[in-house]
PDB file of C-alpha atoms and ligand atoms in Angstrom:
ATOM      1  CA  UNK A   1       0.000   0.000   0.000  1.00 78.00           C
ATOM      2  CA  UNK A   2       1.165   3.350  -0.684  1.00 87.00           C
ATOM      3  CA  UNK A   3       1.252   5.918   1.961  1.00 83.00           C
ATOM      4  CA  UNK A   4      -0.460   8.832   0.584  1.00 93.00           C
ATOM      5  CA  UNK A   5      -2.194   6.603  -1.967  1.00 97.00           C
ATOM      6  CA  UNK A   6      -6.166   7.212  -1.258  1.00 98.00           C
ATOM      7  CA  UNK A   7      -7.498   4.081  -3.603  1.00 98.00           C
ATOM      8  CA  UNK A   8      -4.448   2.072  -1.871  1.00 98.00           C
ATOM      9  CA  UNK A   9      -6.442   3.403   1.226  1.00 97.00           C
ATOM     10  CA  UNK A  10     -10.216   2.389  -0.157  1.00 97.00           C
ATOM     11  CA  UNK A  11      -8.416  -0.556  -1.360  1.00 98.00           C
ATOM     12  CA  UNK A  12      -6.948  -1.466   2.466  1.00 97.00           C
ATOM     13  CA  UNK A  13     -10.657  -0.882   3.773  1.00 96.00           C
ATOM     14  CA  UNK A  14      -8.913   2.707   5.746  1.00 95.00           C
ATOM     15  CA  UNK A  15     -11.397   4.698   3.380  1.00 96.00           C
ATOM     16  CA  UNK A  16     -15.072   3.359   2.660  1.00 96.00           C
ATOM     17  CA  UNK A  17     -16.311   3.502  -0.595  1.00 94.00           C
ATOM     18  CA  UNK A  18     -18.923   2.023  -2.349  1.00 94.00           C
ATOM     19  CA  UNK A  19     -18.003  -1.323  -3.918  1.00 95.00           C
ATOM     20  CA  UNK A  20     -19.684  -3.135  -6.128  1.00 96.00           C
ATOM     21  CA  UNK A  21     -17.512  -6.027  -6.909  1.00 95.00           C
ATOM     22  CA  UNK A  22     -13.855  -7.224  -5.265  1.00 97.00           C
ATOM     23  CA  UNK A  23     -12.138 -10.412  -6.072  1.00 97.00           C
ATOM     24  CA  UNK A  24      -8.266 -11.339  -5.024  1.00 98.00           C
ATOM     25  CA  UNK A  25      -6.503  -8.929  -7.399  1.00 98.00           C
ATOM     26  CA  UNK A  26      -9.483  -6.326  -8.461  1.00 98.00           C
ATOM     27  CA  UNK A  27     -12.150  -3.510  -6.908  1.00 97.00           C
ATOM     28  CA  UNK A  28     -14.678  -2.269  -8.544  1.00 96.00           C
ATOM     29  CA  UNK A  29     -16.928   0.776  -6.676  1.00 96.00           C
ATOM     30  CA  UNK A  30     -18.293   3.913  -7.189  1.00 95.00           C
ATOM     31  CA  UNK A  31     -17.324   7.160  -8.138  1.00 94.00           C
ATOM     32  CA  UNK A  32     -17.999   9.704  -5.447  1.00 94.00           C
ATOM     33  CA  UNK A  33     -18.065  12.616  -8.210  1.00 92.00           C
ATOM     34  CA  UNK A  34     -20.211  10.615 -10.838  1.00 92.00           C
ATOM     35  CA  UNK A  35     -20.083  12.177 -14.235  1.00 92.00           C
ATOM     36  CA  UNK A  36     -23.420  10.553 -14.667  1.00 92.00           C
ATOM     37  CA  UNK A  37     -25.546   7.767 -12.413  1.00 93.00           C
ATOM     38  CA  UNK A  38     -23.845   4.921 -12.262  1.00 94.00           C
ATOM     39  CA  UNK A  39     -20.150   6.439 -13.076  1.00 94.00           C
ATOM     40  CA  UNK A  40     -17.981   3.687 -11.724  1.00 96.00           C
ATOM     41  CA  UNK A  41     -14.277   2.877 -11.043  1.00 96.00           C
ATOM     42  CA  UNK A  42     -12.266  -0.199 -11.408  1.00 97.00           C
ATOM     43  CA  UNK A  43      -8.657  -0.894  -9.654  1.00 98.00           C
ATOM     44  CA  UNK A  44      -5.915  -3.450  -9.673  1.00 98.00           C
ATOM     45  CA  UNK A  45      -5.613  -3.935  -6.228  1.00 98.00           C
ATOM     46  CA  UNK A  46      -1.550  -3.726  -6.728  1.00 98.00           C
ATOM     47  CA  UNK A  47      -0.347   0.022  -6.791  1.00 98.00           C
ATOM     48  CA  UNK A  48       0.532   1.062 -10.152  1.00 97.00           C
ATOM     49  CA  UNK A  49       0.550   4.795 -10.671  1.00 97.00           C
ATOM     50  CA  UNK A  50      -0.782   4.676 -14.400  1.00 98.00           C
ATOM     51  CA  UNK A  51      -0.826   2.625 -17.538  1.00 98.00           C
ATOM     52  CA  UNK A  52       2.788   2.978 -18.118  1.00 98.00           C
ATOM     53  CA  UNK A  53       4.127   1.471 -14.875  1.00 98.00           C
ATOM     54  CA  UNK A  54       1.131  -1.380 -14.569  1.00 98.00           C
ATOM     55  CA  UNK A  55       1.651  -4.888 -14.409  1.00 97.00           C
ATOM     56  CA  UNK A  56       0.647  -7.382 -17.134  1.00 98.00           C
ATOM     57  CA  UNK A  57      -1.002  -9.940 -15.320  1.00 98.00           C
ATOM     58  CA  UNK A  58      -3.256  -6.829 -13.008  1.00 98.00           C
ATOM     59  CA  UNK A  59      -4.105  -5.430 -15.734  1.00 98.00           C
ATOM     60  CA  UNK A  60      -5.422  -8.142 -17.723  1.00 98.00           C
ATOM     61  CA  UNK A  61      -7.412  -9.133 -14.380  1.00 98.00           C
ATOM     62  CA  UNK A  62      -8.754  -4.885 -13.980  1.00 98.00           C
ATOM     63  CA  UNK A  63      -9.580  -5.480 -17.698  1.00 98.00           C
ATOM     64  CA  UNK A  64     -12.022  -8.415 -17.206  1.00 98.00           C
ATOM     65  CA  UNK A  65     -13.340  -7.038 -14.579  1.00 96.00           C
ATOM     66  CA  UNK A  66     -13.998  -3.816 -16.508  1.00 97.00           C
ATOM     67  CA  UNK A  67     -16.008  -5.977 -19.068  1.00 97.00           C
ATOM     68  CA  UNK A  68     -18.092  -7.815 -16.213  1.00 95.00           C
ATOM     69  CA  UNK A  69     -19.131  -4.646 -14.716  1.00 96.00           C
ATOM     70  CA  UNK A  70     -19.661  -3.106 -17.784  1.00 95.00           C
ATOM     71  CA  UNK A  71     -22.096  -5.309 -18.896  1.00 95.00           C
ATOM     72  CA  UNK A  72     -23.811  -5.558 -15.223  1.00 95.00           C
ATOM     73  CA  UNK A  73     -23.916  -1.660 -15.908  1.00 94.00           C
ATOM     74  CA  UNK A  74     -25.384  -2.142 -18.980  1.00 94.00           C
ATOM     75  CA  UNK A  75     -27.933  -4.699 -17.481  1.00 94.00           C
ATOM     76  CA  UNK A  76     -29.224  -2.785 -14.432  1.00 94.00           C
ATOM     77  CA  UNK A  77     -29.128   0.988 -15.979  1.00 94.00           C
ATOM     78  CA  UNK A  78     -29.955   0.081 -19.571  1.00 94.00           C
ATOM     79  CA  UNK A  79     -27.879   3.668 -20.704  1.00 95.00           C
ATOM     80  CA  UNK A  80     -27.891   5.245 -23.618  1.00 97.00           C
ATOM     81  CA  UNK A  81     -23.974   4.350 -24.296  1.00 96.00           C
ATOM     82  CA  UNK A  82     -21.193   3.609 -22.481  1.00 96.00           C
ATOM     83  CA  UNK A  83     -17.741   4.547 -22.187  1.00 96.00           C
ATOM     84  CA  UNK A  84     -14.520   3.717 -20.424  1.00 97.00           C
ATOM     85  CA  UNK A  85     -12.194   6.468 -19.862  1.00 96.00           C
ATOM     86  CA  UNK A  86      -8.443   6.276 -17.979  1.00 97.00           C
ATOM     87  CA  UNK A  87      -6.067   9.342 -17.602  1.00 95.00           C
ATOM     88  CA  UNK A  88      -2.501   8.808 -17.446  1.00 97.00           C
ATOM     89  CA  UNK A  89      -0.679  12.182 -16.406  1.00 95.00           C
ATOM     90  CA  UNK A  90      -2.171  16.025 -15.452  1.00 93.00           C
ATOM     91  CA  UNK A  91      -2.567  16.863 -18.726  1.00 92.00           C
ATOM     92  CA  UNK A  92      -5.240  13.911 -19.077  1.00 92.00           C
ATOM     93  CA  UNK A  93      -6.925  15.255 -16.096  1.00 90.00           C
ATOM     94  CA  UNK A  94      -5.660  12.355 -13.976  1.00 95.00           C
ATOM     95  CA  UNK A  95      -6.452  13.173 -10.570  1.00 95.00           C
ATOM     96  CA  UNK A  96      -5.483   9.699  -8.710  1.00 96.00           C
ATOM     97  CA  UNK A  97      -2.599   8.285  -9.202  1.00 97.00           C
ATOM     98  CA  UNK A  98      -3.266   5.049  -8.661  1.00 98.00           C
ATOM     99  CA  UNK A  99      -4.126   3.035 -12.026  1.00 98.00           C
ATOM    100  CA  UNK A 100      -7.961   3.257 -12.539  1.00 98.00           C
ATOM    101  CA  UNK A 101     -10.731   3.189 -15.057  1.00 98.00           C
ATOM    102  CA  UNK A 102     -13.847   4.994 -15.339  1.00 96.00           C
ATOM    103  CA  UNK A 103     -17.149   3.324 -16.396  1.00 96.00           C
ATOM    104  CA  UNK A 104     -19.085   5.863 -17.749  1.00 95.00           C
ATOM    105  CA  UNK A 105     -22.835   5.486 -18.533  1.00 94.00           C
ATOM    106  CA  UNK A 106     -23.685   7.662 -21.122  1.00 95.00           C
ATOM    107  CA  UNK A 107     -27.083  10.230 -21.252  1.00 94.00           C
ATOM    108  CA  UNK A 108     -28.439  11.095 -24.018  1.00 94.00           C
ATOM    109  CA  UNK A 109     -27.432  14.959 -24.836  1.00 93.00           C
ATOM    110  CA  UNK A 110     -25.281  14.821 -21.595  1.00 92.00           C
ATOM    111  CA  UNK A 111     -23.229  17.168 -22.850  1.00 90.00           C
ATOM    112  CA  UNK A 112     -19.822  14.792 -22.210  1.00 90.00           C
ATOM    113  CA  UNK A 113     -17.317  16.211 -23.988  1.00 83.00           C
ATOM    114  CA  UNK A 114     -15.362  12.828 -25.013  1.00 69.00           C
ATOM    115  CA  UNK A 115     -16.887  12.875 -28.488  1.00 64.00           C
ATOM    116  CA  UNK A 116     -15.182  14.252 -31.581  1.00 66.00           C
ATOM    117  CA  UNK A 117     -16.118  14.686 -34.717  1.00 74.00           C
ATOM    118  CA  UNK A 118     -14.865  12.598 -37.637  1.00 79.00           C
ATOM    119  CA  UNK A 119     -12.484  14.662 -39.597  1.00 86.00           C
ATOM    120  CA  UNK A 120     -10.329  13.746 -42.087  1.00 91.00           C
ATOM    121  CA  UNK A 121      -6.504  13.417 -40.880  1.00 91.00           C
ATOM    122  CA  UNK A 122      -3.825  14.383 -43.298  1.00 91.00           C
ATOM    123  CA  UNK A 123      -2.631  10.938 -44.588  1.00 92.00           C
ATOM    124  CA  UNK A 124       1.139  12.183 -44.422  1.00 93.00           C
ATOM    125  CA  UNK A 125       0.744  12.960 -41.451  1.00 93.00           C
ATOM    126  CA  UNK A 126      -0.889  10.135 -39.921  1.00 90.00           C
ATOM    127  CA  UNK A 127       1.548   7.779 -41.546  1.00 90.00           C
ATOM    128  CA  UNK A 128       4.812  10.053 -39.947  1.00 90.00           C
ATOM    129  CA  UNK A 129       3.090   9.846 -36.570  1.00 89.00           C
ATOM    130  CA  UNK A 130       2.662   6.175 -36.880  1.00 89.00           C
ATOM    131  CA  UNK A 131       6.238   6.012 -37.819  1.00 91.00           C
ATOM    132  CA  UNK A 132       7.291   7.108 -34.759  1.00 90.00           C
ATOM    133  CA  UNK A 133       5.538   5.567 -32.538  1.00 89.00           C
ATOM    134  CA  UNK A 134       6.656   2.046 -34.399  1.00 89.00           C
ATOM    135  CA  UNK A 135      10.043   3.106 -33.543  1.00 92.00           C
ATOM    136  CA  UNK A 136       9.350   3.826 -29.925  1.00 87.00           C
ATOM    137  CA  UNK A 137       8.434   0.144 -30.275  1.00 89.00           C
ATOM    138  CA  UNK A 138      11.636  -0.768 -30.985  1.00 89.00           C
ATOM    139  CA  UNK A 139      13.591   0.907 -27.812  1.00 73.00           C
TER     140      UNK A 139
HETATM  141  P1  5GP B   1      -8.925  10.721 -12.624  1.00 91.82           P
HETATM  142  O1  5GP B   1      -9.180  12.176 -12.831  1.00 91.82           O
HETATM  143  O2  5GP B   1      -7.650  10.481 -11.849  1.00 91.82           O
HETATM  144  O3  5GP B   1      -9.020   9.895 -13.872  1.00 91.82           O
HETATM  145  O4  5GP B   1     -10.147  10.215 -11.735  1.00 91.82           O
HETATM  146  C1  5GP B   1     -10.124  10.121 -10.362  1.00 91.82           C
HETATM  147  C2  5GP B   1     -11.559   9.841  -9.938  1.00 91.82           C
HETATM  148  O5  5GP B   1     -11.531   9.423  -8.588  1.00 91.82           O
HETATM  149  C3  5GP B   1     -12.451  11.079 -10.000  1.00 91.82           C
HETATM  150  O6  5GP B   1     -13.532  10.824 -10.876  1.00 91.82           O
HETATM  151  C4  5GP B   1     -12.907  11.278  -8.566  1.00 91.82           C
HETATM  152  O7  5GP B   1     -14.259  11.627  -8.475  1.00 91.82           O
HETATM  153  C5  5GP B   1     -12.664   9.918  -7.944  1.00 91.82           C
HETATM  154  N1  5GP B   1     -12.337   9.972  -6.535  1.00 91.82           N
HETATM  155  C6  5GP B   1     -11.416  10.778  -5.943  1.00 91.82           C
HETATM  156  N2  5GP B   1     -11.374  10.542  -4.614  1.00 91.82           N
HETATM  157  C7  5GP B   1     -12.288   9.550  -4.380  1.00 91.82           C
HETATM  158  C8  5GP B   1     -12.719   8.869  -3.190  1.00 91.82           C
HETATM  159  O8  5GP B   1     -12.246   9.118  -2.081  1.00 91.82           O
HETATM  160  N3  5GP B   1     -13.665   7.936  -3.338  1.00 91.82           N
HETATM  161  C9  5GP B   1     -14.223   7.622  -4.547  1.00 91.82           C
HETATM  162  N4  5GP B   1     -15.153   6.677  -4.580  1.00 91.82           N
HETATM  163  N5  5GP B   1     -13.850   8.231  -5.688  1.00 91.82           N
HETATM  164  C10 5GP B   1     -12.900   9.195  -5.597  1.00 91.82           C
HETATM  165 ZN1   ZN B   2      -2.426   3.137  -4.733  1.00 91.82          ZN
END
C-alpha cells in the first residue's frame, strides 16, 4: 500500500467507498463525483501509478473485470452508451494516481465532452506519426 495513496487506502478498507464487486486482485466501486448515475471505477488492487508502470497480469485481471461490470452496468441501468475512460498524467486530467478506469454510462445529450467529430486526418501525417511511434516500439 502506498502511503499517501487514497485508492491504496479504499483498497486497504482505511477509506469506505462504495463497492460493487472485489475479487483477489481487483475492486470495482463507485465514483464519489459521478459524471453521470452509475459512473464507476475499477482498480488493480496492486499500486501502479498509471498505464505505463502497470503490471501485465493486473491489468489483464482490472480489464475483465472492466467488461463484467460493464455489462452488469449495462444490465441494471440500460444507458444510452457507455464509455470507459483512464487518464494517465495532469494533462489527461488524472487526478489519482493510482491506475484506474472509469465506467461511464452515457445520457443522451449529456453534454460529455469525449466525443469528436470525424475529420479527415492528413494521410502524411498520420503515416509520420505512426512512424514514430513504431520506432518507440523498438527501444
Ligand atoms: P482521474 O481524474 O484520476 O481519472 O479520476 C479520479 C476519480 O476518482 C475522480 O472521478 C474522482 O471523483 C474519484 N475519486 C477521488 N477521490 C475519491 C474517493 O475518495 N472515493 C471515490 N469513490 N472516488 C474518488
Ligand atoms: Zn495506490
Amino acid at each position: 500500500m502506498h502511503q499517501d495513496c487514497i485508492f491504496c487506502k479504499i483498497v486497504a478498507g482505511v477509506i469506505p467507498c462504495f463497492k460493487i464487486y472485489e475479487d483477489e486482485h481487483t475492486l470495482a466501486f463507485m465514483d464519489i463525483n459521478p459524471v453521470n448515475p452509475g459512473h464507476c471505477l475499477v482498480v488493480p488492487k496492486n499500486h501502479a501509478p498509471n498505464l505505463f508502470e502497470s503490471d501485465d497480469a493486473d491489468l489483464a485481471r482490472t480489464m475483465a473485470v472492466v467488461r463484467k461490470i460493464s455489462r452488469a452496468v449495462q444490465k441494471a441501468l440500460n444507458p444510452y452508451g457507455l464509455n470507459l475512460l483512464q487518464a494517465n498524467g495532469p494533462g489527461a486530467a488524472q487526478s489519482v494516481f493510482h491506475l484506474h478506469l472509469h465506467i461511464i454510462p452515457r445520457e443522451r445529450d449529456d453534454d460529455l465532452r469525449m466525443n469528436w467529430g470525424l475529420k479527415s486526418g492528413n494521410k502524411d501525417e498520420i503515416a509520420a506519426v505512426a512512424e514514430k511511434i513504431k520506432e518507440a516500439l523498438e527501444d
